[in-house]
Coordinates of N, CA and C in Angstrom, one line a residue:
X56 N 105.0 120.2 101.0 CA 105.3 118.8 100.6 C 104.0 117.9 100.5
X57 N 103.0 118.3 101.3 CA 101.8 117.5 101.2 C 101.1 117.6 99.9
X58 N 101.2 118.8 99.3 CA 100.5 118.9 97.9 C 101.3 118.1 96.9
X59 N 102.7 118.1 97.0 CA 103.5 117.3 96.1 C 103.2 115.8 96.3
X60 N 103.0 115.4 97.5 CA 102.7 114.0 97.8 C 101.4 113.6 97.2
X61 N 100.4 114.5 97.3 CA 99.0 114.2 96.8 C 99.1 114.2 95.3
X62 N 99.9 115.1 94.6 CA 100.0 115.1 93.2 C 100.6 113.7 92.7
X63 N 101.7 113.3 93.4 CA 102.3 112.0 93.0 C 101.4 110.9 93.2
X64 N 100.6 110.9 94.3 CA 99.6 109.8 94.5 C 98.6 109.8 93.4
X65 N 98.1 111.0 93.0 CA 97.1 111.0 91.9 C 97.7 110.5 90.6
X66 N 98.9 110.9 90.3 CA 99.5 110.4 89.0 C 99.8 108.9 89.1
X67 N 100.2 108.4 90.3 CA 100.4 107.0 90.5 C 99.1 106.3 90.4
X68 N 98.0 106.9 90.9 CA 96.7 106.2 90.8 C 96.2 106.1 89.4
X69 N 96.5 107.1 88.5 CA 96.1 107.0 87.1 C 96.9 105.9 86.4
X70 N 98.3 105.9 86.7 CA 99.1 104.9 86.0 C 98.8 103.5 86.6
X71 N 98.4 103.4 87.9 CA 98.0 102.2 88.5 C 96.8 101.6 87.8
X72 N 95.8 102.4 87.5 CA 94.6 102.0 86.9 C 94.9 101.5 85.4
X73 N 95.7 102.3 84.7 CA 96.1 101.9 83.4 C 96.8 100.5 83.4
X74 N 97.8 100.4 84.3 CA 98.5 99.1 84.4 C 97.6 98.0 84.7
X75 N 96.7 98.2 85.6 CA 95.7 97.2 86.1 C 94.9 96.7 84.9
X76 N 94.4 97.7 84.1 CA 93.6 97.3 82.9 C 94.4 96.5 81.9
X77 N 95.6 97.0 81.6 CA 96.5 96.4 80.6 C 96.9 95.0 81.0
X78 N 97.3 94.8 82.3 CA 97.7 93.5 82.7 C 96.6 92.5 82.9
X79 N 95.4 93.0 83.3 CA 94.2 92.2 83.4 C 93.8 91.7 82.0
X80 N 93.9 92.6 81.0 CA 93.6 92.1 79.6 C 94.6 91.1 79.1
X81 N 95.9 91.4 79.5 CA 97.0 90.4 79.1 C 96.8 89.1 79.8
X82 N 96.3 89.1 81.0 CA 96.1 87.8 81.7 C 94.9 87.1 81.0
X83 N 93.9 87.8 80.7 CA 92.8 87.1 80.0 C 93.2 86.6 78.6
X84 N 94.1 87.4 77.9 CA 94.6 87.0 76.6 C 95.4 85.8 76.7
X85 N 96.3 85.7 77.7 CA 97.2 84.5 77.8 C 96.3 83.3 78.2
X86 N 95.3 83.4 79.0 CA 94.5 82.3 79.3 C 93.7 81.8 78.1
X87 N 93.2 82.7 77.3 CA 92.5 82.4 76.1 C 93.4 81.7 75.1
X88 N 94.6 82.2 74.9 CA 95.5 81.7 73.9 C 96.0 80.3 74.4
X89 N 96.3 80.1 75.6 CA 96.8 78.8 76.1 C 95.7 77.7 76.2
X90 N 94.4 78.1 76.1 CA 93.4 77.1 76.1 C 93.0 76.7 74.7
X91 N 93.6 77.4 73.7 CA 93.3 77.0 72.3 C 94.2 75.9 71.9
X92 N 93.7 74.7 71.7 CA 94.6 73.5 71.4 C 95.4 73.7 70.1
X93 N 94.9 74.3 69.1 CA 95.7 74.4 67.9 C 96.9 75.4 68.1
X94 N 96.7 76.4 68.8 CA 97.8 77.3 69.1 C 98.9 76.7 70.0
X95 N 98.4 75.9 71.0 CA 99.4 75.2 71.8 C 100.1 74.2 71.0
X96 N 99.5 73.5 70.1 CA 100.2 72.5 69.3 C 101.2 73.2 68.4
X97 N 100.9 74.4 67.9 CA 101.9 75.1 67.1 C 103.1 75.5 67.9
X98 N 102.9 75.9 69.1 CA 104.0 76.2 70.0 C 104.9 75.0 70.3
X99 N 104.2 73.8 70.5 CA 105.0 72.6 70.8 C 105.7 72.2 69.5
X100 N 105.1 72.3 68.4 CA 105.8 72.0 67.1 C 107.0 72.9 66.9
X101 N 107.0 74.1 67.4 CA 108.2 75.0 67.3 C 109.2 74.8 68.4
X102 N 108.9 73.8 69.2 CA 109.8 73.4 70.3 C 109.9 74.6 71.4
X103 N 108.8 75.2 71.6 CA 108.8 76.3 72.7 C 108.4 75.6 74.0
X104 N 109.1 75.8 75.0 CA 108.8 75.2 76.3 C 107.6 76.0 77.0
X105 N 106.5 75.3 77.0 CA 105.3 76.0 77.5 C 105.3 76.1 79.0
X106 N 106.0 75.3 79.7 CA 106.1 75.4 81.2 C 106.7 76.7 81.6
X107 N 107.7 77.1 80.9 CA 108.4 78.4 81.2 C 107.4 79.5 80.9
X108 N 106.8 79.5 79.7 CA 105.8 80.5 79.3 C 104.7 80.6 80.3
X109 N 104.1 79.5 80.7 CA 103.0 79.5 81.6 C 103.5 79.9 83.0
X110 N 104.6 79.4 83.5 CA 105.0 79.7 84.8 C 105.4 81.2 85.0
X111 N 106.3 81.6 84.1 CA 106.8 83.0 84.3 C 105.8 84.0 83.8
X112 N 105.2 83.8 82.7 CA 104.2 84.7 82.2 C 103.0 84.9 83.0
X113 N 102.4 83.8 83.4 CA 101.2 83.9 84.2 C 101.5 84.3 85.6
X114 N 102.6 83.8 86.1 CA 103.0 84.2 87.5 C 103.3 85.7 87.6
X115 N 104.0 86.2 86.6 CA 104.3 87.7 86.7 C 103.1 88.5 86.5
X116 N 102.2 88.2 85.6 CA 101.1 89.0 85.3 C 100.1 88.9 86.5
X117 N 100.0 87.8 87.1 CA 99.1 87.7 88.3 C 99.7 88.5 89.5
X118 N 101.0 88.4 89.6 CA 101.7 89.3 90.7 C 101.4 90.7 90.4
X119 N 101.6 91.2 89.2 CA 101.4 92.6 88.9 C 100.0 93.1 89.1
X120 N 99.0 92.2 88.7 CA 97.6 92.6 88.9 C 97.3 92.7 90.4
X121 N 97.7 91.7 91.2 CA 97.4 91.7 92.6 C 98.1 92.9 93.3
X122 N 99.4 93.1 93.0 CA 100.1 94.2 93.6 C 99.5 95.5 93.3
X123 N 99.1 95.7 92.0 CA 98.5 97.0 91.6 C 97.1 97.2 92.3
X124 N 96.4 96.1 92.4 CA 95.1 96.2 93.1 C 95.2 96.6 94.5
X125 N 96.2 96.0 95.2 CA 96.4 96.3 96.6 C 96.8 97.8 96.8
X126 N 97.8 98.2 95.9 CA 98.2 99.6 96.0 C 97.1 100.5 95.6
X127 N 96.3 100.2 94.7 CA 95.1 101.0 94.3 C 94.2 101.3 95.6
X128 N 93.9 100.2 96.3 CA 93.1 100.4 97.5 C 93.8 101.3 98.5
X129 N 95.1 101.0 98.7 CA 95.8 101.8 99.7 C 95.9 103.3 99.3
X130 N 96.0 103.5 98.0 CA 96.1 104.9 97.6 C 94.8 105.7 97.8
X131 N 93.7 105.0 97.6 CA 92.4 105.6 97.8 C 92.3 105.9 99.3
X132 N 92.7 105.1 100.2 CA 92.7 105.3 101.6 C 93.7 106.5 102.0
X133 N 94.8 106.5 101.3 CA 95.8 107.6 101.6 C 95.3 108.9 101.2
X134 N 94.6 109.0 100.1 CA 94.1 110.3 99.6 C 93.0 110.8 100.6
X135 N 92.4 110.0 101.3 CA 91.4 110.4 102.2 C 92.0 110.8 103.6
X136 N 93.1 110.2 103.9 CA 93.8 110.4 105.2 C 95.2 110.9 105.0
X137 N 95.3 112.2 104.7 CA 96.6 112.7 104.4 C 97.5 112.8 105.6
X138 N 97.0 113.0 106.8 CA 97.8 113.4 107.9 C 98.4 112.1 108.6
X139 N 98.0 111.0 108.3 CA 98.5 109.8 108.9 C 99.8 109.4 108.3
X140 N 100.9 109.3 109.1 CA 102.2 109.0 108.6 C 102.3 107.5 108.2
X141 N 101.6 106.7 108.9 CA 101.6 105.2 108.7 C 101.2 104.9 107.2
X142 N 100.2 105.6 106.7 CA 99.8 105.3 105.4 C 100.8 105.6 104.3
X143 N 101.7 106.6 104.6 CA 102.8 107.0 103.7 C 103.8 105.9 103.7
X144 N 104.1 105.3 104.9 CA 105.0 104.2 105.0 C 104.5 103.0 104.3
X145 N 103.2 102.7 104.4 CA 102.6 101.6 103.8 C 102.7 101.8 102.2
X146 N 102.4 103.0 101.8 CA 102.4 103.2 100.3 C 103.9 103.2 99.8
X147 N 104.8 103.6 100.6 CA 106.2 103.4 100.2 C 106.6 102.0 99.9
X148 N 106.2 101.1 100.8 CA 106.4 99.7 100.6 C 105.5 99.2 99.4
X149 N 104.3 99.7 99.3 CA 103.5 99.3 98.2 C 104.0 99.8 96.9
X150 N 104.6 101.0 96.8 CA 105.3 101.5 95.6 C 106.5 100.6 95.2
X151 N 107.2 100.1 96.2 CA 108.3 99.2 95.9 C 107.8 97.9 95.4
X152 N 106.8 97.4 96.0 CA 106.2 96.1 95.6 C 105.6 96.2 94.2
X153 N 104.9 97.3 93.9 CA 104.2 97.4 92.6 C 105.2 98.1 91.6
X154 N 106.4 98.4 91.9 CA 107.4 98.9 91.0 C 106.9 100.3 90.4
X155 N 106.3 101.1 91.2 CA 105.8 102.4 90.8 C 106.5 103.5 91.5
X156 N 107.3 104.3 90.7 CA 108.1 105.4 91.3 C 107.2 106.5 91.8
X157 N 106.0 106.7 91.3 CA 105.1 107.8 91.7 C 104.7 107.6 93.2
X158 N 104.4 106.3 93.6 CA 104.1 106.1 94.9 C 105.3 106.2 95.9
X159 N 106.4 105.8 95.4 CA 107.6 106.0 96.2 C 107.9 107.4 96.5
X160 N 107.9 108.3 95.4 CA 108.2 109.7 95.6 C 107.1 110.4 96.4
X161 N 105.8 110.0 96.2 CA 104.7 110.5 96.9 C 104.8 110.2 98.4
X162 N 105.2 109.0 98.7 CA 105.4 108.6 100.1 C 106.6 109.3 100.8
X163 N 107.6 109.5 100.0 CA 108.8 110.3 100.6 C 108.4 111.7 100.9
X164 N 107.7 112.3 99.9 CA 107.2 113.7 100.1 C 106.2 113.8 101.2
X165 N 105.4 112.8 101.4 CA 104.4 112.8 102.5 C 105.1 112.6 103.9
X166 N 106.2 112.0 103.9 CA 106.9 111.8 105.2 C 107.8 113.0 105.6
X167 N 108.1 113.9 104.6 CA 108.9 115.0 104.9 C 108.0 116.0 105.7
X168 N 108.5 116.5 106.9 CA 107.7 117.5 107.7 C 107.5 118.8 106.9
X169 N 106.5 119.5 107.3 CA 106.1 120.8 106.6 C 107.2 121.8 106.9
X170 N 107.8 121.9 108.1 CA 108.8 122.9 108.4 C 110.1 122.3 108.6

């Protein structure tokens, strides 16, 4: 089960890095777009509520970036310390927070005893 846990953590690490890059670029894109006065004026002319776009969009992207960054650090620590059960529990919570099933399954397989 330890090898299955390590495989899931590695797959989760790769997807975590991809999500981190995508959402960071999305965050930068939203900030650039919302600082363009002509684009903001076009949205206001189309009667789009910018407070909802800014609040939900920016808040969600910032949450995902921070959660993935935290789980990324925890995964690197977990791959170095496979025998520690606490790290699997922390990554189980991190997988739930970051919405990543690879971390959840990796943590479950890491908590299952060998025999």
